XYZ file of C-alpha atoms in Angstrom:
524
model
C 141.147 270.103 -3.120
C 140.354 270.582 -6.596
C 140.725 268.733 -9.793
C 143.967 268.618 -12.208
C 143.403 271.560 -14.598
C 143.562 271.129 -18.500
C 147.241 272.245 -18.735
C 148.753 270.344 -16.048
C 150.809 267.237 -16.535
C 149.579 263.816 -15.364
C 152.885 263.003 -13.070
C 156.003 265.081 -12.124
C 159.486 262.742 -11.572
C 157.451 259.484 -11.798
C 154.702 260.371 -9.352
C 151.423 260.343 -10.912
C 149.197 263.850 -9.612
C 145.851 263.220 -8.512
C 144.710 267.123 -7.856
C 145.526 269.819 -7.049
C 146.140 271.221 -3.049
C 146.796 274.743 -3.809
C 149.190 277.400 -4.587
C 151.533 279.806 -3.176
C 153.884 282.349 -3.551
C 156.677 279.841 -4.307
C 154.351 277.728 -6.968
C 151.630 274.485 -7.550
C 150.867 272.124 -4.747
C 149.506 268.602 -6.162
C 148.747 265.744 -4.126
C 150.573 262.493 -5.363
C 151.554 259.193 -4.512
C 154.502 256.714 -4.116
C 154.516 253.291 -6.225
C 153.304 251.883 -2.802
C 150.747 253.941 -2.063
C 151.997 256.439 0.630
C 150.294 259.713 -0.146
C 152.669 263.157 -0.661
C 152.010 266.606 -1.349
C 154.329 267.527 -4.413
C 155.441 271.266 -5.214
C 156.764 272.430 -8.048
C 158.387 275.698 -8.468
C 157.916 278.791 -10.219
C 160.532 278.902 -13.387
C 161.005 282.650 -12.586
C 162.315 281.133 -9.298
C 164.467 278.466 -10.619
C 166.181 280.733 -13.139
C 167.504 282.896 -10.247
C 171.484 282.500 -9.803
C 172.118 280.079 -6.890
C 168.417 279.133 -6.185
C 168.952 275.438 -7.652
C 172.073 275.481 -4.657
C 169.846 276.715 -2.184
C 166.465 274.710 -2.463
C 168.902 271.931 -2.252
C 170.277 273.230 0.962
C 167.073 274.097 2.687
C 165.878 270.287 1.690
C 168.715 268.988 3.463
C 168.398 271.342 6.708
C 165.033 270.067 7.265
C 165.651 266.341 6.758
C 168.167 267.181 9.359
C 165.305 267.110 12.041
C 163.620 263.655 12.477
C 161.231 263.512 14.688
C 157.618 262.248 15.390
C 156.305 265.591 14.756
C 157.528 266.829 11.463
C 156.806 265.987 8.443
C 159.284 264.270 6.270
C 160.815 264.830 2.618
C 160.519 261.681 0.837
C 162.112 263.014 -2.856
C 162.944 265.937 -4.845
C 164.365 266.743 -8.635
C 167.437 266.512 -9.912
C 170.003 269.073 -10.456
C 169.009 270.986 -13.749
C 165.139 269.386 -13.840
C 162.349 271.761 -14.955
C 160.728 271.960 -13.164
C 161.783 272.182 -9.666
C 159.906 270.183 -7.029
C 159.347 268.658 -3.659
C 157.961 265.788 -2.163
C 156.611 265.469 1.489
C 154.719 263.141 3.259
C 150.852 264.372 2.564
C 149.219 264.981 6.163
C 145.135 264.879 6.108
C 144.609 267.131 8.832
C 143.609 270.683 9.849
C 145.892 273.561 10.925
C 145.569 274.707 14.301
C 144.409 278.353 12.503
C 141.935 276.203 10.159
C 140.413 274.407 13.367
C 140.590 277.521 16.271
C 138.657 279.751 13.241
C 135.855 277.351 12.407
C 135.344 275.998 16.156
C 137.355 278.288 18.900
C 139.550 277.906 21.354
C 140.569 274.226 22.218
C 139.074 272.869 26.005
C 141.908 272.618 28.366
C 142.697 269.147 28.141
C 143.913 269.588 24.548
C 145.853 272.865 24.982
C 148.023 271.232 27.452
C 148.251 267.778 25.264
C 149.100 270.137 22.246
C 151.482 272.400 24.122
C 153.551 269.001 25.236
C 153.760 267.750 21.895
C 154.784 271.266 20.160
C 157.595 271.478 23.000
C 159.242 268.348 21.727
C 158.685 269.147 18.282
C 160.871 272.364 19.057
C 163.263 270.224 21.053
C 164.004 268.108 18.128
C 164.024 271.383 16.103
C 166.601 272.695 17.830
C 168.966 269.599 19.224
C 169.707 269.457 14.863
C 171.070 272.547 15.134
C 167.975 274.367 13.355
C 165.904 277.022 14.501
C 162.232 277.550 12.620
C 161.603 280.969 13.104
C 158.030 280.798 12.123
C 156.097 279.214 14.477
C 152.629 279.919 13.915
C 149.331 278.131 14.457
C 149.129 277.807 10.305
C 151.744 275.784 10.758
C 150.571 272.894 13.384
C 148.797 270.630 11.352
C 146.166 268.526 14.339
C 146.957 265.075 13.082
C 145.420 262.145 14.963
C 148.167 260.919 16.612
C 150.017 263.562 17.425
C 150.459 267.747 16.128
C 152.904 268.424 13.271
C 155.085 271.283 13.056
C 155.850 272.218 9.379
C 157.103 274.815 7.299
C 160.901 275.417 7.753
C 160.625 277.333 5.137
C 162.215 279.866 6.483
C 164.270 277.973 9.229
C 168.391 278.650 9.150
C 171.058 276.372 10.247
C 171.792 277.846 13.293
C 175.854 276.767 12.617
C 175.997 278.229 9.121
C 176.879 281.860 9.226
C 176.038 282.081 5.169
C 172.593 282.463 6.746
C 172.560 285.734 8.439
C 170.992 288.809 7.414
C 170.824 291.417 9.344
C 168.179 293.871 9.221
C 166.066 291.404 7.894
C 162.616 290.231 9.432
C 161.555 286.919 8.992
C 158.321 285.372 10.289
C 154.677 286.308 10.739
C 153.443 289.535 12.832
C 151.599 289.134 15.638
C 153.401 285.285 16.239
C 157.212 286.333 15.716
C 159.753 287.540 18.597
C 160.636 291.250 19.116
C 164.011 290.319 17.952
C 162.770 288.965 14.939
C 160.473 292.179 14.327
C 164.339 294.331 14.655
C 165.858 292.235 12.347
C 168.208 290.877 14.623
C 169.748 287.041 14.310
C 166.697 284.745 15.642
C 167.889 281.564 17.412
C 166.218 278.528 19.871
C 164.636 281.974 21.745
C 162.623 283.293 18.859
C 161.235 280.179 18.385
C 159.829 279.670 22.419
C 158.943 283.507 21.972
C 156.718 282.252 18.816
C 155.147 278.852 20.739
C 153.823 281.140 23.583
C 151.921 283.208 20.959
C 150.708 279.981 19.713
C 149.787 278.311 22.323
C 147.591 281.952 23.693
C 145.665 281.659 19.742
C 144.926 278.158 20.868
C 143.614 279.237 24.300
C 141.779 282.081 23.190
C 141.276 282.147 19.774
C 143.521 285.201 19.195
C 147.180 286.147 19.477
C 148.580 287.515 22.150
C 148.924 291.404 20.616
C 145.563 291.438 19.137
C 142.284 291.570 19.864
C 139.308 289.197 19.448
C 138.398 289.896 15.492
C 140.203 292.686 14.868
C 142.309 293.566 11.559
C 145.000 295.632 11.750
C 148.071 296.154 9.845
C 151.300 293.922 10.285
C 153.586 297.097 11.051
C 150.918 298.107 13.558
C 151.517 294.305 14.943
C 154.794 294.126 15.214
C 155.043 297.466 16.956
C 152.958 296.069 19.528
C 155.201 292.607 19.796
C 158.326 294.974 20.558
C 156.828 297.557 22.986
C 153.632 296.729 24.645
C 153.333 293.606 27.012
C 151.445 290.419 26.037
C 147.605 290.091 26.916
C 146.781 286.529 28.546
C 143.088 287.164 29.102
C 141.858 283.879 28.961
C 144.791 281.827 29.492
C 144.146 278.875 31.801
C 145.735 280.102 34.926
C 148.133 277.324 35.315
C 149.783 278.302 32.052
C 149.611 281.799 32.599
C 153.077 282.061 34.281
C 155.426 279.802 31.769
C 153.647 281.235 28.582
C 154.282 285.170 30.142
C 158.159 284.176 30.527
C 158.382 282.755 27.358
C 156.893 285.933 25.953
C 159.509 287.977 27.442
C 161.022 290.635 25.213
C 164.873 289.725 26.118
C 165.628 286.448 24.683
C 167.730 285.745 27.647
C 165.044 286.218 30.074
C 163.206 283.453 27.955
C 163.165 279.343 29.346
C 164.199 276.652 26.639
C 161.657 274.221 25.139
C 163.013 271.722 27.974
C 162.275 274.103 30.373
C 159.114 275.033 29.044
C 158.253 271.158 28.812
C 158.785 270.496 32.471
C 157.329 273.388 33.391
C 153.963 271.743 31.116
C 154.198 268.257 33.163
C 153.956 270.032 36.590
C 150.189 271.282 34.946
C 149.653 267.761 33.708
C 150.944 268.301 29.865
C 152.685 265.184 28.907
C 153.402 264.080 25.314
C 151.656 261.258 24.102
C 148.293 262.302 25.289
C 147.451 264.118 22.457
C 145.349 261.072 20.751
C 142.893 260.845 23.937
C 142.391 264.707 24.502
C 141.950 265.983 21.129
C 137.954 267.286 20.834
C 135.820 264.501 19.329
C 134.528 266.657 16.488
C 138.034 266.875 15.161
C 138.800 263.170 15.443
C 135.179 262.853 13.775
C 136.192 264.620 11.049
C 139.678 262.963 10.742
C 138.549 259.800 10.460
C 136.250 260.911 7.759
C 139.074 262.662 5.426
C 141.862 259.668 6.750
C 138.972 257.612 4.860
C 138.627 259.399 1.818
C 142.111 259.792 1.234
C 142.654 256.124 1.523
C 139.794 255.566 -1.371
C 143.074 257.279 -3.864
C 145.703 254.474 -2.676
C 143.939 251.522 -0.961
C 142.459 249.662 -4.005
C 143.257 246.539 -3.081
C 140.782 246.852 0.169
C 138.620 249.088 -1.896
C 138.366 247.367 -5.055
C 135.785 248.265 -7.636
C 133.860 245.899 -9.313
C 133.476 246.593 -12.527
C 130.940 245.082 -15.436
C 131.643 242.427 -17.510
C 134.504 242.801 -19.720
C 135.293 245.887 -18.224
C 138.287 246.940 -15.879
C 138.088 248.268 -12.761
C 139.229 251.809 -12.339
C 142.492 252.588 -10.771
C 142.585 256.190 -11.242
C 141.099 259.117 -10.002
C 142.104 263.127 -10.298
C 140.330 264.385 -6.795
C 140.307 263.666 -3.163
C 137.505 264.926 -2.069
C 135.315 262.001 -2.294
C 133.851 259.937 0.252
C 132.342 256.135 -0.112
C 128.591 256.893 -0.319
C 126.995 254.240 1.927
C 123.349 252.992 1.880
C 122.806 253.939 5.680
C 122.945 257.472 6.858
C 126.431 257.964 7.685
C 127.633 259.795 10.494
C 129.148 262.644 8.785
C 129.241 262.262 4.712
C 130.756 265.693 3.193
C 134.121 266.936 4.189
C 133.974 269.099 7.087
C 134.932 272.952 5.804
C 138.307 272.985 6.581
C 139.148 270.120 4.351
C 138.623 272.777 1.487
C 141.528 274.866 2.887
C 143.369 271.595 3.588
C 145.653 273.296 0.503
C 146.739 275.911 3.244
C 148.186 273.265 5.190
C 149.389 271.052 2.604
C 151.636 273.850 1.194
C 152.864 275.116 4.294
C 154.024 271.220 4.422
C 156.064 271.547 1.337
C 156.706 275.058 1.038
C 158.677 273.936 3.941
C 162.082 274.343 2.251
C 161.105 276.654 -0.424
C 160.009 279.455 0.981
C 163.286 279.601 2.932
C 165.521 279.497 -0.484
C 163.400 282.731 -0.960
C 165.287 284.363 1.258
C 168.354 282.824 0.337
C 169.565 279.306 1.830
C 171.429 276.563 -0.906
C 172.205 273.044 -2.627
C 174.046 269.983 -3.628
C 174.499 268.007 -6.723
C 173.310 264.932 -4.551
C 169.558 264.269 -5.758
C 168.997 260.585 -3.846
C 166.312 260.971 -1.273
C 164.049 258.508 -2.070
C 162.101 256.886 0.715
C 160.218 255.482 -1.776
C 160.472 255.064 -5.096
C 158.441 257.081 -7.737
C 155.364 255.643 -8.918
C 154.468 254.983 -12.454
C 153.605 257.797 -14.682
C 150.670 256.422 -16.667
C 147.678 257.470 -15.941
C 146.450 253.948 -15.410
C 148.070 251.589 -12.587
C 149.552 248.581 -13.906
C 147.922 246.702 -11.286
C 144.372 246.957 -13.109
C 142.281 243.555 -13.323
C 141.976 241.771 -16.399
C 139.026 241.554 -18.084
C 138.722 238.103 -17.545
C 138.814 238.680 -13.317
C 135.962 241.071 -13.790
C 134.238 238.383 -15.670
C 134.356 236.167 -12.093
C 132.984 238.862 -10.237
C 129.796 238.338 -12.698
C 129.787 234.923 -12.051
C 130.091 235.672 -8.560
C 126.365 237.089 -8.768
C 126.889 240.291 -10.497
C 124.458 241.388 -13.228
C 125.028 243.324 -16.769
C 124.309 246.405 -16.678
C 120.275 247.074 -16.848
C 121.071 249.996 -19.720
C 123.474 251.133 -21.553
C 123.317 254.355 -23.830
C 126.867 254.252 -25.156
C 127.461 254.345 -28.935
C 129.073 251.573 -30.737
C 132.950 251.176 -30.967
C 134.514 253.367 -33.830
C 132.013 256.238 -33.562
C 134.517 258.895 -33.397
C 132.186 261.956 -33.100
C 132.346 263.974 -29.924
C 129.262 263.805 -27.992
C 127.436 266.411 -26.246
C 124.930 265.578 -23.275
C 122.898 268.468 -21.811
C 121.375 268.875 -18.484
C 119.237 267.373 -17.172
C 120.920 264.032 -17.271
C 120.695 261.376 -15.061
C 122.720 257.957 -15.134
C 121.493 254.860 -12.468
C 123.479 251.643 -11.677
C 124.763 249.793 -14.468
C 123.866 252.794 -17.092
C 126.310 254.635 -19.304
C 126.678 257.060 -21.648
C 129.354 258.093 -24.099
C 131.451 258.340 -27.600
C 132.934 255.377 -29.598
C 136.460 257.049 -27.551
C 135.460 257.112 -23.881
C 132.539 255.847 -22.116
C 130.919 257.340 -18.832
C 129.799 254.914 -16.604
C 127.768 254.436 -12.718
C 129.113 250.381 -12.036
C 127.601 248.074 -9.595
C 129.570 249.106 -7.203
C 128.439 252.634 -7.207
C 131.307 254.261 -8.716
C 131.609 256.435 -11.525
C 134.253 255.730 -14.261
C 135.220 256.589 -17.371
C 136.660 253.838 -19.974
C 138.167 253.865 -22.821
C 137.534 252.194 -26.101
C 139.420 249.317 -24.940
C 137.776 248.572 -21.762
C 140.671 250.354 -19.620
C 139.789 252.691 -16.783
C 141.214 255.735 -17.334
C 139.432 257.586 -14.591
C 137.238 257.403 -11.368
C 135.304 259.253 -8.938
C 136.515 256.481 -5.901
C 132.889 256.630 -5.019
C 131.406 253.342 -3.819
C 127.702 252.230 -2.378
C 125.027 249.974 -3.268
C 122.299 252.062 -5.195
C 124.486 255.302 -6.334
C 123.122 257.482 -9.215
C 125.125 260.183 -10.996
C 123.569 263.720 -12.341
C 124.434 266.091 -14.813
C 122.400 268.985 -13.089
C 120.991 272.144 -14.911
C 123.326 274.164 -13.183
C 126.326 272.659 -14.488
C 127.057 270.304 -11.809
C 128.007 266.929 -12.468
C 127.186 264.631 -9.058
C 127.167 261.030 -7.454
C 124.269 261.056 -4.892
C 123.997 257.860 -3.169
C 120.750 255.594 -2.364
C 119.770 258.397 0.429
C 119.855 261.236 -1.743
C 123.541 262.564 -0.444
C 125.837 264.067 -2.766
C 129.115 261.734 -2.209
C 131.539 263.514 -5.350
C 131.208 266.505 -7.736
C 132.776 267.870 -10.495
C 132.211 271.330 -8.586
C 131.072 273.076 -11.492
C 127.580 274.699 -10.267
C 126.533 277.853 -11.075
C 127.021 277.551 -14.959
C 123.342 276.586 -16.148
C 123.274 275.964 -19.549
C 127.026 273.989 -19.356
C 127.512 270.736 -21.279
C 129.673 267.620 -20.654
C 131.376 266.599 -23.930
C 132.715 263.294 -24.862
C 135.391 264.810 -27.340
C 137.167 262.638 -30.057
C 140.432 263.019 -28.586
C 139.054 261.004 -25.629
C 138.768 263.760 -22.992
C 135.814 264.085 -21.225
C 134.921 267.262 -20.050
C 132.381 270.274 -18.733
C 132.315 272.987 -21.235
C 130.067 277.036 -20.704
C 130.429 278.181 -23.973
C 134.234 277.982 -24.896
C 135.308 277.499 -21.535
C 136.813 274.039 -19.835
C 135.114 274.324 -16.616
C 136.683 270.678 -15.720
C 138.386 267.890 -17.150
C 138.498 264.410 -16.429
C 142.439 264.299 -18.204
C 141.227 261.074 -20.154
C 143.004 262.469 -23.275
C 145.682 260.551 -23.544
């Protein structure tokens, strides 16, 4: 997760963008949110893309092949633009959680109990796959997100209607080496097959940390790959017995000679894989960690359980432009930072929404019809018009709170940027600023910035009693809380000498010599 650059807007089709998830081949990845607070990871696409004849047609189509599938397991498309919109984009729902390739690579193979809960659930995410007519053809473990509840399939990026004929290319390979069929890696037609060829692969990298047709650590080219997925037989070393026998059928190289994801799934329940146990047999570090992001990313939507509470005639932020923050606490919390995955959570989070894109790609289609809207876009201000009025954060100071003990911000109508240099360090209730914007550590223990009328216009979504914020010689800009944990940073280290500048069009910023290193967006 990073923070919204300079140059990018502040919303896209009403949703307001709160940072960014990534990018790939197809475009941007933000992460957003609906008017009620239901968090979605919003793509937009490349113009060079959206200027190619028939791609507006196609993204359509692919949108409306994988709404097709509704199921617990998938992810779902909540909006996108309308015919002859620049630029392009997608909404999906936004899901906080590793990919299986994310978690296997930072922590190994999963224990037995989860394999066969997560082989259960991805057989009746392919079973709903396939009874809508669709087949994925890129099952992979960078696409299984390890939600809480249950495992997502995403990405039908490149899945076909199975019943549209407009969709076949032959001599074409589609999918990734090393997880796809052999009659993917030919080019022929892939169908429900494919797909059961590609969860066997998966389910061996979940087993064993590697892929079936590769060895523990080793790089080796994707031609070299797929040669071995055609002609040399599949290496289960380290396969839980039980499984051994289902996952070597389903890795046959004649799609006929393969079971169906039915099959498949009652061959699982014989070995005590059963959907819905997912929850209860997932490893504890992982649900550790989930409930630490699930928190975070409820800090961006949740205000009204998360209020702030902000100074006397002051509002209390509503806004914030990243999502890697968690509430600072005055006890030691269990785990405080995000775990490591969380910063290639953009991985997964654009597999979610390149979902239909990278499909159009390789050529799909679509309608004039733009209505999807599960729910409706949110406003487009920077600033949520649910914000307290001054007069409700003067209760919460007659409810006990005090002024704030210092204040180092300049008086109203001093339109001069400001420069602070590091070393700089702000405690509760100080602030520092220009006559335009105002930096500020509340009560509460978050960090906001305000403008010259007393409207939040941004905040770190950090809370805790005793919270300090530091502009650090190196560059860094950070909210420790009262036991000395950083809790939020502008991620900006490793640029001593950098400056944060209040500048008189109201944005505040970190600046190494001409160059924005971050931007709070504040400038309008």
């Amino acid at each position: 997760m990073n923070n919204l650059q300079p140059s990018d807007p502040t919303s896209i089709g009403g949703y307001p963008l709160l940072g960014r998830l990534g990018a790939g081949g197809m475009g941007q990845v933000f992460l957003s949110r609906t008017g009620s607070g239901r968090l979605l990871a919003l793509k937009t696409i490349r113009d060079d893309l959206s200027s190619e004849p028939g791609f507006e047609e196609r993204f359509a189509r692919e949108i409306r092949n994988s709404d097709r599938v509704r199921s617990p397991w998938t992810v779902t498309v909540v909006d996108y633009s309308a015919p002859g919109r620049r630029p392009q984009w997608l909404a999906t729902e936004y899901v906080p959680a590793p990919s299986l390739a994310d978690w296997v690579a930072a922590h190994g193979p999963l224990p037995q109990p989860a394999l066969l809960a997560l082989a259960a659930e991805l057989c009746g995410a392919l079973q709903a796959v396939h009874q809508a007519g669709l087949a994925h053809r890129d099952v992979k473990p960078g696409n299984v997100l390890l939600a809480r509840d249950r495992p997502r399939l995403i990405d039908f990026g490149v899945a076909r209607a199975a019943d549209d004929s407009r969709h076949t290319r032959l001599g074409v390979s589609v999918g990734s080496p090393g997880f796809l069929a052999p009659d993917q890696a030919i080019g022929s037609v892939a169908a429900e097959p494919a797909d059961v060829f590609s969860l066997a692969a998966t389910l061996v990298y979940a087993a064993t940390g590697r892929g079936p047709f590769s060895r523990a650590g080793e790089q080796i080219p994707a031609a070299t790959l797929m040669y071995r997925v055609v002609h040399e037989e599949a290496d289960l070393a380290g396969v839980p017995p039980e499984l051994v026998p289902p996952l070597a059928a389903c890795l046959a190289k004649d799609p006929a000679g393969r079971p169906t994801a039915a099959r498949l799934s009652a061959w699982l329940e014989e070995s005590g894989g059963r959907t819905g146990r997912w929850s209860d047999e997932c490893p504890a570090v992982l649900a550790g960690e989930l409930t630490d992001t699930e928190h975070a990313a409820r800090t961006l939507v949740d205000l009204a359980e998360h209020p702030t509470v902000a100074a006397a005639g002051q509002e209390a932020a509503t806004r914030t432009t990243r999502s890697d923050t968690v509430l600072a606490a005055p006890s030691e919390p269990r785990r405080r930072l995000r775990p490591a995955w969380l910063l290639t959570t953009a991985v997964a989070a654009v597999a979610v929404v390149v979902a239909v894109v990278a499909a159009v790609h390789f050529g799909t289609q679509r309608s004039s019809a733009d209505s999807s809207g599960a729910a409706g876009p949110a406003t487009s201000d920077k600033t949520s018009a649910s914000t307290r009025e001054p007069r409700e954060a003067e209760k919460s100071k007659e409810a006990g709170e005090s002024e704030p003990r210092k204040s180092q911000e300049p008086q109203e109508g001093d339109a001069a940027p400001k420069v602070v240099q590091a070393p700089f360090e702000l405690a509760t209730g100080e602030s520092v600023g220009s006559g335009a914007r105002s930096l500020i550590i509340q009560q509460d223990g978050n960090l906001v910035i305000y403008d010259q009328d007393r409207k939040a216009r941004w905040a770190a979504m950090t809370s805790g009693e005793g919270n300090t914020a530091r502009f650090q010689p190196d560059g860094n800009l950070v909210v420790y809380n009262s036991a000395g944990r950083p809790v939020w940073a502008s991620r900006t280290d490793g640029h001593p000498g950098a400056a944060l500048v209040f500048r008189a069009d109201g944005n505040v910023v970190i600046t190494s010599g001409d160059t924005v290193l971050w931007a709070a967006g504040t400038d309008n």
